[in-house]
Amino acid sequence: MTRETWKTRAGFILAAVGSAVGLGNVWRFPWMTAQNGGSAFLLLYLAIVLLVGVPGLLGAFVIGRRSKRNPVGALRSLSDGSRWWAAFGMFAVVTTLLLVSFYSVVGGWFVRYTAASVTGSYFGHAGAYFSAINYGPAALAFAFVFLAATAAIVYAGVEKGIERATKVMMPAIVVLLAALAAWTFTRDGAGAGLDFYLTPDVAYLRAHFFDILPAAVGQALFTLSLGTGTMITYASYLGDERSLAADAATIAVLNTAIGVLAGLLVFPLLFSFGLDVGSGGAGAVFVSVASAFASLGTVGRLLGVVFFAVVLLAALSSSISMLEIPVAYLVDEHGVSRAKATAGVACLVAIGAAACALSSSVFGLLANTLVNLLMTAGLCGFLLFVGWVLGSRALDEYRAGAGDVARAVDGPWLLFVGVLIPVFLLFTLFTSVASALGVPLGTHVLGVGLGGSAVALVAAIVVTALAVAGLRRPGSLV
Ligand code: PHE
């Protein structure tokens, strides 16, 4: 059987952007930004998208297109059968299962808000409404609706299901966010929101750097769908004539623009309606736009339906890209039929979704701390693989279809993904574990962290090299 490929360049870009653009931009980004100091977070986040996200995305594309497989099969075949790397691919598959679990709950909130906009039930008491509906049996029912829709699209197959949905959603979401943000700017108090969001707060950044860092890294990776194998799997359907670098840059720019746009809507709204920025927590986007729609009366209801429905579409094009990973794994590696694989995976996710919908602490642990940790660890492993197992083969893949500019930076790119970014990610992991355990990050602790990261990096390199040494000469770095 020949493997499906994307029909057009736009088809792949749209689907990859569809995966990237989702609740991460519209729901999680405002939450994380509000919780981590506004503009200080934005600054760090943008830097990470540029320096880690774009090269990292390229790394994932290289693995995917080279192997034409799901993450487990990709790492196994490219390392000539290493069980360790296959196990690491499994880690990514499990990560996606956890992600879709809480993602379905948030998707369920959007389903509920779409319906509630028709009658305007949340008008007038935005905060109380969100707290009343966010967890519990009803939240679970809505999460199941979202999960069922996701499974139905995944079952329909890569091209039919995914390409179509994304083509409608992308332009609609940009127009809606931009129009609503423009309306928001005319309101009293909007300026303070913009100030919180955009005026660089270097003092805050300096004082809280190590608290913000894991969140900023986690958010950058989450929003770009990096570290879970999603982008590996999507790129596995890609033809050889495409410039991976150009695609990575396009996707990162579009995705980041939409997140930044969502912030331009949420923060002026929160301030102009006198809502406390921090208090919304995971409900920041709901509480803010609910207040806006309420103040617009009947027009607000209509806008509410359109807004929540469009975000829902964006959320679906992301959730299908998560569910696709375990499904592709079962289909490719175990010969399970697509229908059976989809049904089985959906049942597993339903259990996770139930835990998240019924317990705010399970939800918080997964959606916040665990996302940051798992995605950081995931990308770190994938990039070590690119640098140290693929080596020169990664460069060949990178060069195929690349333009002059991309070719000019191929060596530095490999050095980035093979060495600098993994060191940075290991360091980030260290700081997050330290702060999760309540260890204060004084200078000597940081020194130990840096030293530890270096040792861990060397160990990872040695293990990787040993894993492939017996089978074949490991790829060289540059
Ligand atoms: N990037 C998606 C979003 O922002 C979430 C996602 C993460 C999708 C990982 C796939 C894999 O909503």
GROMACS .gro file of C-alpha atoms and ligand atoms in nm:
model
  490
    1MET     CA    1   0.000   0.000   0.000
    2THR     CA    2   0.141   0.341  -0.084
    3ARG     CA    3   0.120   0.591   0.193
    4GLU     CA    4  -0.108   0.890   0.160
    5THR     CA    5   0.064   1.222   0.102
    6TRP     CA    6  -0.063   1.578   0.128
    7LYS     CA    7  -0.210   1.684  -0.205
    8THR     CA    8  -0.085   2.039  -0.194
    9ARG     CA    9   0.161   2.250   0.002
   10ALA     CA   10  -0.132   2.447   0.139
   11GLY     CA   11  -0.288   2.121   0.254
   12PHE     CA   12   0.006   2.039   0.478
   13ILE     CA   13   0.056   2.394   0.604
   14LEU     CA   14  -0.313   2.427   0.682
   15ALA     CA   15  -0.326   2.099   0.866
   16ALA     CA   16  -0.007   2.167   1.063
   17VAL     CA   17  -0.132   2.517   1.145
   18GLY     CA   18  -0.464   2.355   1.231
   19SER     CA   19  -0.282   2.135   1.480
   20ALA     CA   20  -0.085   2.425   1.622
   21VAL     CA   21  -0.369   2.675   1.643
   22GLY     CA   22  -0.617   2.565   1.902
   23LEU     CA   23  -0.705   2.601   2.266
   24GLY     CA   24  -0.336   2.653   2.334
   25ASN     CA   25  -0.360   2.994   2.170
   26VAL     CA   26  -0.705   3.109   2.271
   27TRP     CA   27  -0.747   2.948   2.612
   28ARG     CA   28  -0.409   2.840   2.757
   29PHE     CA   29  -0.197   3.131   2.640
   30PRO     CA   30  -0.408   3.401   2.816
   31TRP     CA   31  -0.422   3.182   3.128
   32MET     CA   32  -0.044   3.134   3.141
   33THR     CA   33   0.025   3.497   3.056
   34ALA     CA   34  -0.207   3.621   3.329
   35GLN     CA   35  -0.055   3.385   3.583
   36ASN     CA   36   0.305   3.466   3.501
   37GLY     CA   37   0.328   3.840   3.496
   38GLY     CA   38   0.184   3.951   3.160
   39SER     CA   39   0.440   4.124   2.942
   40ALA     CA   40   0.735   3.951   3.113
   41PHE     CA   41   0.589   3.615   3.013
   42LEU     CA   42   0.510   3.734   2.661
   43LEU     CA   43   0.870   3.843   2.607
   44LEU     CA   44   1.020   3.516   2.722
   45TYR     CA   45   0.761   3.313   2.535
   46LEU     CA   46   0.829   3.492   2.206
   47ALA     CA   47   1.203   3.443   2.245
   48ILE     CA   48   1.152   3.071   2.306
   49VAL     CA   49   0.920   3.031   2.007
   50LEU     CA   50   1.189   3.182   1.788
   51LEU     CA   51   1.498   3.015   1.930
   52VAL     CA   52   1.357   2.677   2.032
   53GLY     CA   53   1.024   2.646   1.855
   54VAL     CA   54   1.128   2.704   1.495
   55PRO     CA   55   1.444   2.490   1.498
   56GLY     CA   56   1.256   2.230   1.704
   57LEU     CA   57   0.971   2.216   1.455
   58LEU     CA   58   1.226   2.157   1.184
   59GLY     CA   59   1.372   1.873   1.387
   60ALA     CA   60   1.031   1.708   1.409
   61PHE     CA   61   0.973   1.752   1.036
   62VAL     CA   62   1.309   1.596   0.958
   63ILE     CA   63   1.228   1.287   1.165
   64GLY     CA   64   0.880   1.257   1.016
   65ARG     CA   65   0.965   1.298   0.650
   66ARG     CA   66   1.275   1.083   0.675
   67SER     CA   67   1.095   0.791   0.836
   68LYS     CA   68   0.742   0.827   0.695
   69ARG     CA   69   0.614   0.680   1.020
   70ASN     CA   70   0.448   0.751   1.353
   71PRO     CA   71   0.684   0.851   1.641
   72VAL     CA   72   0.748   0.496   1.766
   73GLY     CA   73   0.811   0.349   1.421
   74ALA     CA   74   1.011   0.657   1.325
   75LEU     CA   75   1.255   0.639   1.614
   76ARG     CA   76   1.282   0.263   1.587
   77SER     CA   77   1.350   0.246   1.216
   78LEU     CA   78   1.585   0.544   1.206
   79SER     CA   79   1.793   0.402   1.491
   80ASP     CA   80   1.810   0.063   1.319
   81GLY     CA   81   1.579  -0.105   1.564
   82SER     CA   82   1.684   0.044   1.899
   83ARG     CA   83   1.435  -0.059   2.165
   84TRP     CA   84   1.528   0.238   2.379
   85TRP     CA   85   1.434   0.486   2.113
   86ALA     CA   86   1.115   0.298   2.036
   87ALA     CA   87   1.033   0.322   2.406
   88PHE     CA   88   1.095   0.693   2.392
   89GLY     CA   89   0.850   0.714   2.101
   90MET     CA   90   0.598   0.536   2.323
   91PHE     CA   91   0.652   0.804   2.583
   92ALA     CA   92   0.536   1.058   2.325
   93VAL     CA   93   0.234   0.845   2.237
   94VAL     CA   94   0.134   0.826   2.603
   95THR     CA   95   0.186   1.200   2.640
   96THR     CA   96  -0.067   1.265   2.365
   97LEU     CA   97  -0.320   1.041   2.542
   98LEU     CA   98  -0.284   1.252   2.855
   99LEU     CA   99  -0.307   1.573   2.656
  100VAL     CA  100  -0.629   1.480   2.475
  101SER     CA  101  -0.778   1.389   2.812
  102PHE     CA  102  -0.772   1.737   2.957
  103TYR     CA  103  -0.806   1.897   2.614
  104SER     CA  104  -1.144   1.725   2.576
  105VAL     CA  105  -1.262   1.883   2.898
  106VAL     CA  106  -1.172   2.231   2.777
  107GLY     CA  107  -1.322   2.147   2.437
  108GLY     CA  108  -1.636   2.054   2.630
  109TRP     CA  109  -1.640   2.397   2.794
  110PHE     CA  110  -1.637   2.550   2.448
  111VAL     CA  111  -1.922   2.325   2.336
  112ARG     CA  112  -2.120   2.436   2.639
  113TYR     CA  113  -2.045   2.806   2.588
  114THR     CA  114  -2.148   2.783   2.224
  115ALA     CA  115  -2.486   2.649   2.330
  116ALA     CA  116  -2.517   2.886   2.625
  117SER     CA  117  -2.456   3.187   2.399
  118VAL     CA  118  -2.787   3.122   2.226
  119THR     CA  119  -2.980   3.208   2.541
  120GLY     CA  120  -2.711   3.424   2.697
  121SER     CA  121  -2.710   3.214   3.016
  122TYR     CA  122  -2.368   3.333   3.122
  123PHE     CA  123  -2.457   3.700   3.072
  124GLY     CA  124  -2.438   3.907   3.386
  125HIS     CA  125  -2.242   3.663   3.601
  126ALA     CA  126  -1.945   3.561   3.393
  127GLY     CA  127  -1.719   3.444   3.675
  128ALA     CA  128  -1.986   3.256   3.871
  129TYR     CA  129  -2.109   3.081   3.557
  130PHE     CA  130  -1.764   2.951   3.473
  131SER     CA  131  -1.707   2.822   3.827
  132ALA     CA  132  -2.045   2.650   3.818
  133ILE     CA  133  -1.988   2.459   3.496
  134ASN     CA  134  -1.615   2.384   3.480
  135TYR     CA  135  -1.605   2.049   3.665
  136GLY     CA  136  -1.860   1.778   3.741
  137PRO     CA  137  -2.083   1.530   3.558
  138ALA     CA  138  -2.220   1.788   3.314
  139ALA     CA  139  -1.866   1.896   3.227
  140LEU     CA  140  -1.788   1.531   3.162
  141ALA     CA  141  -2.086   1.494   2.931
  142PHE     CA  142  -1.971   1.791   2.723
  143ALA     CA  143  -1.616   1.655   2.719
  144PHE     CA  144  -1.751   1.331   2.574
  145VAL     CA  145  -1.930   1.523   2.300
  146PHE     CA  146  -1.603   1.686   2.206
  147LEU     CA  147  -1.412   1.359   2.222
  148ALA     CA  148  -1.671   1.180   2.008
  149ALA     CA  149  -1.645   1.451   1.742
  150THR     CA  150  -1.266   1.421   1.747
  151ALA     CA  151  -1.280   1.044   1.710
  152ALA     CA  152  -1.528   1.069   1.422
  153ILE     CA  153  -1.296   1.295   1.223
  154VAL     CA  154  -0.989   1.081   1.294
  155TYR     CA  155  -1.180   0.777   1.181
  156ALA     CA  156  -1.258   0.948   0.850
  157GLY     CA  157  -0.885   0.954   0.765
  158VAL     CA  158  -0.602   1.200   0.722
  159GLU     CA  159  -0.692   1.393   0.413
  160LYS     CA  160  -1.067   1.405   0.412
  161GLY     CA  161  -1.113   1.483   0.776
  162ILE     CA  162  -0.831   1.716   0.856
  163GLU     CA  163  -0.771   1.928   0.548
  164ARG     CA  164  -1.131   2.034   0.512
  165ALA     CA  165  -1.192   2.146   0.868
  166THR     CA  166  -0.880   2.359   0.879
  167LYS     CA  167  -0.949   2.554   0.563
  168VAL     CA  168  -1.262   2.710   0.710
  169MET     CA  169  -1.134   2.765   1.059
  170MET     CA  170  -0.809   2.952   0.995
  171PRO     CA  171  -0.930   3.272   0.829
  172ALA     CA  172  -1.243   3.281   1.043
  173ILE     CA  173  -1.051   3.280   1.367
  174VAL     CA  174  -0.817   3.559   1.258
  175VAL     CA  175  -1.101   3.784   1.144
  176LEU     CA  176  -1.304   3.725   1.458
  177LEU     CA  177  -1.019   3.781   1.702
  178ALA     CA  178  -0.901   4.092   1.520
  179ALA     CA  179  -1.249   4.246   1.494
  180LEU     CA  180  -1.329   4.180   1.858
  181ALA     CA  181  -0.991   4.313   1.971
  182ALA     CA  182  -1.046   4.632   1.768
  183TRP     CA  183  -1.383   4.681   1.937
  184THR     CA  184  -1.225   4.623   2.277
  185PHE     CA  185  -0.962   4.892   2.224
  186THR     CA  186  -1.236   5.158   2.215
  187ARG     CA  187  -1.345   5.080   2.571
  188ASP     CA  188  -1.237   5.273   2.880
  189GLY     CA  189  -0.965   5.098   3.073
  190ALA     CA  190  -0.847   4.893   2.775
  191GLY     CA  191  -0.516   5.082   2.786
  192ALA     CA  192  -0.427   4.935   3.125
  193GLY     CA  193  -0.480   4.588   2.985
  194LEU     CA  194  -0.253   4.660   2.691
  195ASP     CA  195   0.002   4.798   2.930
  196PHE     CA  196  -0.002   4.480   3.141
  197TYR     CA  197   0.030   4.268   2.830
  198LEU     CA  198   0.271   4.464   2.614
  199THR     CA  199   0.488   4.709   2.811
  200PRO     CA  200   0.805   4.510   2.880
  201ASP     CA  201   0.843   4.451   3.251
  202VAL     CA  202   1.210   4.368   3.283
  203ALA     CA  203   1.211   4.401   3.661
  204TYR     CA  204   0.942   4.134   3.694
  205LEU     CA  205   1.121   3.913   3.446
  206ARG     CA  206   1.442   3.936   3.643
  207ALA     CA  207   1.277   3.875   3.978
  208HIS     CA  208   1.071   3.575   3.864
  209PHE     CA  209   1.274   3.435   3.578
  210PHE     CA  210   1.296   3.079   3.708
  211ASP     CA  211   0.927   3.064   3.793
  212ILE     CA  212   0.824   3.184   3.448
  213LEU     CA  213   1.075   2.979   3.249
  214PRO     CA  214   0.910   2.633   3.266
  215ALA     CA  215   0.570   2.783   3.191
  216ALA     CA  216   0.701   2.982   2.895
  217VAL     CA  217   0.882   2.680   2.750
  218GLY     CA  218   0.582   2.454   2.810
  219GLN     CA  219   0.345   2.700   2.648
  220ALA     CA  220   0.570   2.754   2.346
  221LEU     CA  221   0.593   2.380   2.287
  222PHE     CA  222   0.228   2.313   2.357
  223THR     CA  223   0.108   2.578   2.118
  224LEU     CA  224   0.340   2.450   1.842
  225SER     CA  225   0.233   2.089   1.910
  226LEU     CA  226   0.598   2.005   1.975
  227GLY     CA  227   0.740   1.723   2.181
  228THR     CA  228   0.453   1.478   2.135
  229GLY     CA  229   0.520   1.343   1.790
  230THR     CA  230   0.228   1.524   1.628
  231MET     CA  231   0.447   1.721   1.392
  232ILE     CA  232   0.654   1.408   1.323
  233THR     CA  233   0.343   1.223   1.219
  234TYR     CA  234   0.209   1.506   1.004
  235ALA     CA  235   0.543   1.551   0.828
  236SER     CA  236   0.549   1.178   0.760
  237TYR     CA  237   0.283   1.240   0.497
  238LEU     CA  238   0.503   1.500   0.327
  239GLY     CA  239   0.666   1.477  -0.016
  240ASP     CA  240   1.041   1.533  -0.067
  241GLU     CA  241   1.025   1.850  -0.272
  242ARG     CA  242   0.919   2.075   0.012
  243SER     CA  243   1.136   2.317   0.207
  244LEU     CA  244   1.094   2.207   0.566
  245ALA     CA  245   1.253   2.527   0.693
  246ALA     CA  246   1.009   2.748   0.503
  247ASP     CA  247   0.716   2.544   0.630
  248ALA     CA  248   0.838   2.557   0.990
  249ALA     CA  249   0.878   2.934   0.977
  250THR     CA  250   0.535   2.986   0.818
  251ILE     CA  251   0.363   2.768   1.076
  252ALA     CA  252   0.538   2.928   1.373
  253VAL     CA  253   0.459   3.281   1.253
  254LEU     CA  254   0.090   3.213   1.185
  255ASN     CA  255   0.045   3.027   1.510
  256THR     CA  256   0.220   3.287   1.722
  257ALA     CA  257   0.029   3.571   1.560
  258ILE     CA  258  -0.300   3.409   1.656
  259GLY     CA  259  -0.191   3.360   2.019
  260VAL     CA  260  -0.073   3.720   2.045
  261LEU     CA  261  -0.402   3.834   1.893
  262ALA     CA  262  -0.599   3.640   2.154
  263GLY     CA  263  -0.401   3.825   2.423
  264LEU     CA  264  -0.486   4.157   2.257
  265LEU     CA  265  -0.849   4.065   2.309
  266VAL     CA  266  -0.845   3.910   2.654
  267PHE     CA  267  -0.631   4.155   2.854
  268PRO     CA  268  -0.795   4.482   2.750
  269LEU     CA  269  -1.130   4.313   2.817
  270LEU     CA  270  -1.036   4.197   3.165
  271PHE     CA  271  -0.911   4.542   3.261
  272SER     CA  272  -1.194   4.737   3.103
  273PHE     CA  273  -1.453   4.525   3.281
  274GLY     CA  274  -1.267   4.565   3.609
  275LEU     CA  275  -1.199   4.192   3.638
  276ASP     CA  276  -0.894   4.077   3.830
  277VAL     CA  277  -0.641   3.937   3.581
  278GLY     CA  278  -0.521   3.655   3.800
  279SER     CA  279  -0.858   3.545   3.932
  280GLY     CA  280  -0.988   3.389   3.610
  281GLY     CA  281  -0.723   3.115   3.615
  282ALA     CA  282  -0.808   2.856   3.353
  283GLY     CA  283  -1.128   3.055   3.290
  284ALA     CA  284  -0.957   3.381   3.184
  285VAL     CA  285  -1.075   3.369   2.826
  286PHE     CA  286  -1.430   3.262   2.915
  287VAL     CA  287  -1.478   3.525   3.181
  288SER     CA  288  -1.340   3.806   2.968
  289VAL     CA  289  -1.526   3.744   2.644
  290ALA     CA  290  -1.844   3.654   2.832
  291SER     CA  291  -1.848   4.002   2.984
  292ALA     CA  292  -1.798   4.155   2.642
  293PHE     CA  293  -2.078   3.960   2.478
  294ALA     CA  294  -2.312   4.033   2.768
  295SER     CA  295  -2.261   4.405   2.724
  296LEU     CA  296  -2.364   4.376   2.358
  297GLY     CA  297  -2.708   4.225   2.422
  298THR     CA  298  -2.861   4.038   2.129
  299VAL     CA  299  -2.564   4.106   1.902
  300GLY     CA  300  -2.353   3.961   2.182
  301ARG     CA  301  -2.546   3.635   2.168
  302LEU     CA  302  -2.486   3.600   1.799
  303LEU     CA  303  -2.120   3.692   1.836
  304GLY     CA  304  -2.091   3.448   2.123
  305VAL     CA  305  -2.219   3.159   1.916
  306VAL     CA  306  -1.987   3.244   1.627
  307PHE     CA  307  -1.683   3.302   1.849
  308PHE     CA  308  -1.714   2.985   2.055
  309ALA     CA  309  -1.802   2.777   1.750
  310VAL     CA  310  -1.500   2.898   1.555
  311VAL     CA  311  -1.265   2.831   1.846
  312LEU     CA  312  -1.428   2.491   1.875
  313LEU     CA  313  -1.336   2.419   1.517
  314ALA     CA  314  -0.978   2.525   1.590
  315ALA     CA  315  -0.980   2.301   1.896
  316LEU     CA  316  -1.100   2.007   1.689
  317SER     CA  317  -0.829   2.046   1.429
  318SER     CA  318  -0.581   2.026   1.719
  319SER     CA  319  -0.741   1.741   1.907
  320ILE     CA  320  -0.759   1.529   1.594
  321SER     CA  321  -0.386   1.583   1.554
  322MET     CA  322  -0.333   1.447   1.905
  323LEU     CA  323  -0.560   1.147   1.868
  324GLU     CA  324  -0.401   1.072   1.532
  325ILE     CA  325  -0.073   0.979   1.707
  326PRO     CA  326  -0.185   0.672   1.902
  327VAL     CA  327  -0.415   0.574   1.615
  328ALA     CA  328  -0.135   0.596   1.356
  329TYR     CA  329   0.085   0.399   1.593
  330LEU     CA  330  -0.165   0.112   1.626
  331VAL     CA  331  -0.243   0.110   1.254
  332ASP     CA  332   0.121   0.128   1.134
  333GLU     CA  333   0.293  -0.083   1.395
  334HIS     CA  334   0.033  -0.340   1.492
  335GLY     CA  335  -0.182  -0.363   1.182
  336VAL     CA  336  -0.497  -0.276   1.375
  337SER     CA  337  -0.780  -0.144   1.156
  338ARG     CA  338  -0.835   0.230   1.168
  339ALA     CA  339  -1.186   0.188   1.306
  340LYS     CA  340  -1.076  -0.039   1.591
  341ALA     CA  341  -0.773   0.173   1.672
  342THR     CA  342  -0.983   0.490   1.688
  343ALA     CA  343  -1.249   0.330   1.908
  344GLY     CA  344  -0.993   0.178   2.147
  345VAL     CA  345  -0.794   0.497   2.184
  346ALA     CA  346  -1.110   0.704   2.236
  347CYS     CA  347  -1.216   0.470   2.520
  348LEU     CA  348  -0.879   0.512   2.690
  349VAL     CA  349  -0.897   0.888   2.656
  350ALA     CA  350  -1.251   0.885   2.796
  351ILE     CA  351  -1.111   0.750   3.124
  352GLY     CA  352  -0.854   1.027   3.140
  353ALA     CA  353  -1.114   1.286   3.047
  354ALA     CA  354  -1.340   1.162   3.325
  355ALA     CA  355  -1.062   1.209   3.581
  356CYS     CA  356  -0.998   1.563   3.456
  357ALA     CA  357  -1.363   1.663   3.432
  358LEU     CA  358  -1.446   1.541   3.782
  359SER     CA  359  -1.142   1.671   3.966
  360SER     CA  360  -1.005   2.021   3.937
  361SER     CA  361  -0.676   1.910   4.090
  362VAL     CA  362  -0.620   1.632   3.837
  363PHE     CA  363  -0.708   1.880   3.567
  364GLY     CA  364  -0.471   2.143   3.706
  365LEU     CA  365  -0.186   1.895   3.740
  366LEU     CA  366  -0.224   1.772   3.383
  367ALA     CA  367  -0.305   2.095   3.206
  368ASN     CA  368  -0.037   2.299   3.376
  369THR     CA  369   0.259   2.126   3.543
  370LEU     CA  370   0.254   1.801   3.350
  371VAL     CA  371   0.215   1.966   3.010
  372ASN     CA  372   0.522   2.175   3.080
  373LEU     CA  373   0.728   1.880   3.197
  374LEU     CA  374   0.622   1.620   2.941
  375MET     CA  375   0.652   1.841   2.638
  376THR     CA  376   0.989   1.976   2.744
  377ALA     CA  377   1.121   1.625   2.802
  378GLY     CA  378   0.964   1.505   2.476
  379LEU     CA  379   1.120   1.768   2.256
  380CYS     CA  380   1.454   1.728   2.431
  381GLY     CA  381   1.461   1.357   2.343
  382PHE     CA  382   1.354   1.410   1.983
  383LEU     CA  383   1.620   1.673   1.926
  384LEU     CA  384   1.894   1.461   2.081
  385PHE     CA  385   1.783   1.195   1.838
  386VAL     CA  386   1.813   1.435   1.544
  387GLY     CA  387   2.157   1.555   1.647
  388TRP     CA  388   2.316   1.233   1.763
  389VAL     CA  389   2.143   0.947   1.589
  390LEU     CA  390   2.050   1.103   1.258
  391GLY     CA  391   2.342   1.342   1.237
  392SER     CA  392   2.440   1.375   0.875
  393ARG     CA  393   2.119   1.207   0.762
  394ALA     CA  394   1.926   1.487   0.934
  395LEU     CA  395   2.126   1.736   0.733
  396ASP     CA  396   2.044   1.554   0.407
  397GLU     CA  397   1.677   1.557   0.492
  398TYR     CA  398   1.691   1.922   0.595
  399ARG     CA  399   1.857   2.014   0.266
  400ALA     CA  400   1.606   1.831   0.046
  401GLY     CA  401   1.380   2.095  -0.103
  402ALA     CA  402   1.543   2.375   0.102
  403GLY     CA  403   1.611   2.718  -0.045
  404ASP     CA  404   1.943   2.906  -0.036
  405VAL     CA  405   1.881   3.081   0.294
  406ALA     CA  406   1.789   2.761   0.474
  407ARG     CA  407   2.088   2.577   0.326
  408ALA     CA  408   2.323   2.850   0.445
  409VAL     CA  409   2.235   2.778   0.808
  410ASP     CA  410   2.216   2.398   0.799
  411GLY     CA  411   2.526   2.334   1.012
  412PRO     CA  412   2.433   2.588   1.281
  413TRP     CA  413   2.081   2.443   1.283
  414LEU     CA  414   2.212   2.096   1.363
  415LEU     CA  415   2.434   2.235   1.635
  416PHE     CA  416   2.132   2.416   1.779
  417VAL     CA  417   1.903   2.115   1.784
  418GLY     CA  418   2.173   1.866   1.879
  419VAL     CA  419   2.341   2.057   2.158
  420LEU     CA  420   2.223   2.403   2.258
  421ILE     CA  421   1.849   2.344   2.273
  422PRO     CA  422   1.876   2.011   2.461
  423VAL     CA  423   2.103   2.175   2.721
  424PHE     CA  424   1.853   2.456   2.758
  425LEU     CA  425   1.559   2.215   2.785
  426LEU     CA  426   1.738   1.999   3.042
  427PHE     CA  427   1.811   2.308   3.243
  428THR     CA  428   1.445   2.408   3.222
  429LEU     CA  429   1.341   2.065   3.341
  430PHE     CA  430   1.579   2.096   3.631
  431THR     CA  431   1.437   2.434   3.736
  432SER     CA  432   1.079   2.306   3.710
  433VAL     CA  433   1.146   1.998   3.916
  434ALA     CA  434   1.334   2.207   4.171
  435SER     CA  435   1.050   2.454   4.204
  436ALA     CA  436   0.788   2.178   4.212
  437LEU     CA  437   0.977   2.030   4.507
  438GLY     CA  438   1.001   2.369   4.670
  439VAL     CA  439   1.382   2.393   4.645
  440PRO     CA  440   1.480   2.762   4.629
  441LEU     CA  441   1.691   2.836   4.323
  442GLY     CA  442   1.980   3.027   4.479
  443THR     CA  443   2.302   3.077   4.287
  444HIS     CA  444   2.470   2.762   4.414
  445VAL     CA  445   2.162   2.555   4.332
  446LEU     CA  446   2.168   2.703   3.984
  447GLY     CA  447   2.532   2.613   3.953
  448VAL     CA  448   2.450   2.255   4.045
  449GLY     CA  449   2.165   2.266   3.793
  450LEU     CA  450   2.388   2.383   3.514
  451GLY     CA  451   2.650   2.126   3.601
  452GLY     CA  452   2.385   1.859   3.631
  453SER     CA  453   2.238   1.952   3.293
  454ALA     CA  454   2.579   1.921   3.136
  455VAL     CA  455   2.639   1.581   3.293
  456ALA     CA  456   2.292   1.462   3.189
  457LEU     CA  457   2.357   1.581   2.838
  458VAL     CA  458   2.684   1.393   2.814
  459ALA     CA  459   2.517   1.083   2.959
  460ALA     CA  460   2.236   1.108   2.705
  461ILE     CA  461   2.488   1.140   2.426
  462VAL     CA  462   2.687   0.841   2.542
  463VAL     CA  463   2.376   0.626   2.584
  464THR     CA  464   2.252   0.727   2.242
  465ALA     CA  465   2.585   0.660   2.079
  466LEU     CA  466   2.615   0.321   2.249
  467ALA     CA  467   2.265   0.227   2.141
  468VAL     CA  468   2.354   0.258   1.778
  469ALA     CA  469   2.727   0.189   1.791
  470GLY     CA  470   2.701  -0.184   1.744
  471LEU     CA  471   2.474  -0.149   1.445
  472ARG     CA  472   2.622   0.134   1.250
  473ARG     CA  473   2.849   0.437   1.278
  474PRO     CA  474   2.657   0.716   1.459
  475GLY     CA  475   2.589   1.026   1.249
  476SER     CA  476   2.840   1.306   1.282
  477LEU     CA  477   2.728   1.641   1.409
  478VAL     CA  478   2.830   1.882   1.135
  479PHE     N1  479  -0.105   2.307   1.965
  479PHE     C1  480  -0.234   2.273   2.012
  479PHE     C2  481  -0.304   2.395   2.067
  479PHE     O1  482  -0.245   2.497   2.078
  479PHE     C3  483  -0.229   2.166   2.115
  479PHE     C4  484  -0.153   2.042   2.075
  479PHE     C5  485  -0.048   1.999   2.151
  479PHE     C6  486  -0.191   1.969   1.964
  479PHE     C7  487   0.024   1.887   2.116
  479PHE     C8  488  -0.119   1.854   1.929
  479PHE     C9  489  -0.013   1.813   2.007
  479PHE     O2  490  -0.418   2.391   2.102
   0.00000   0.00000   0.00000
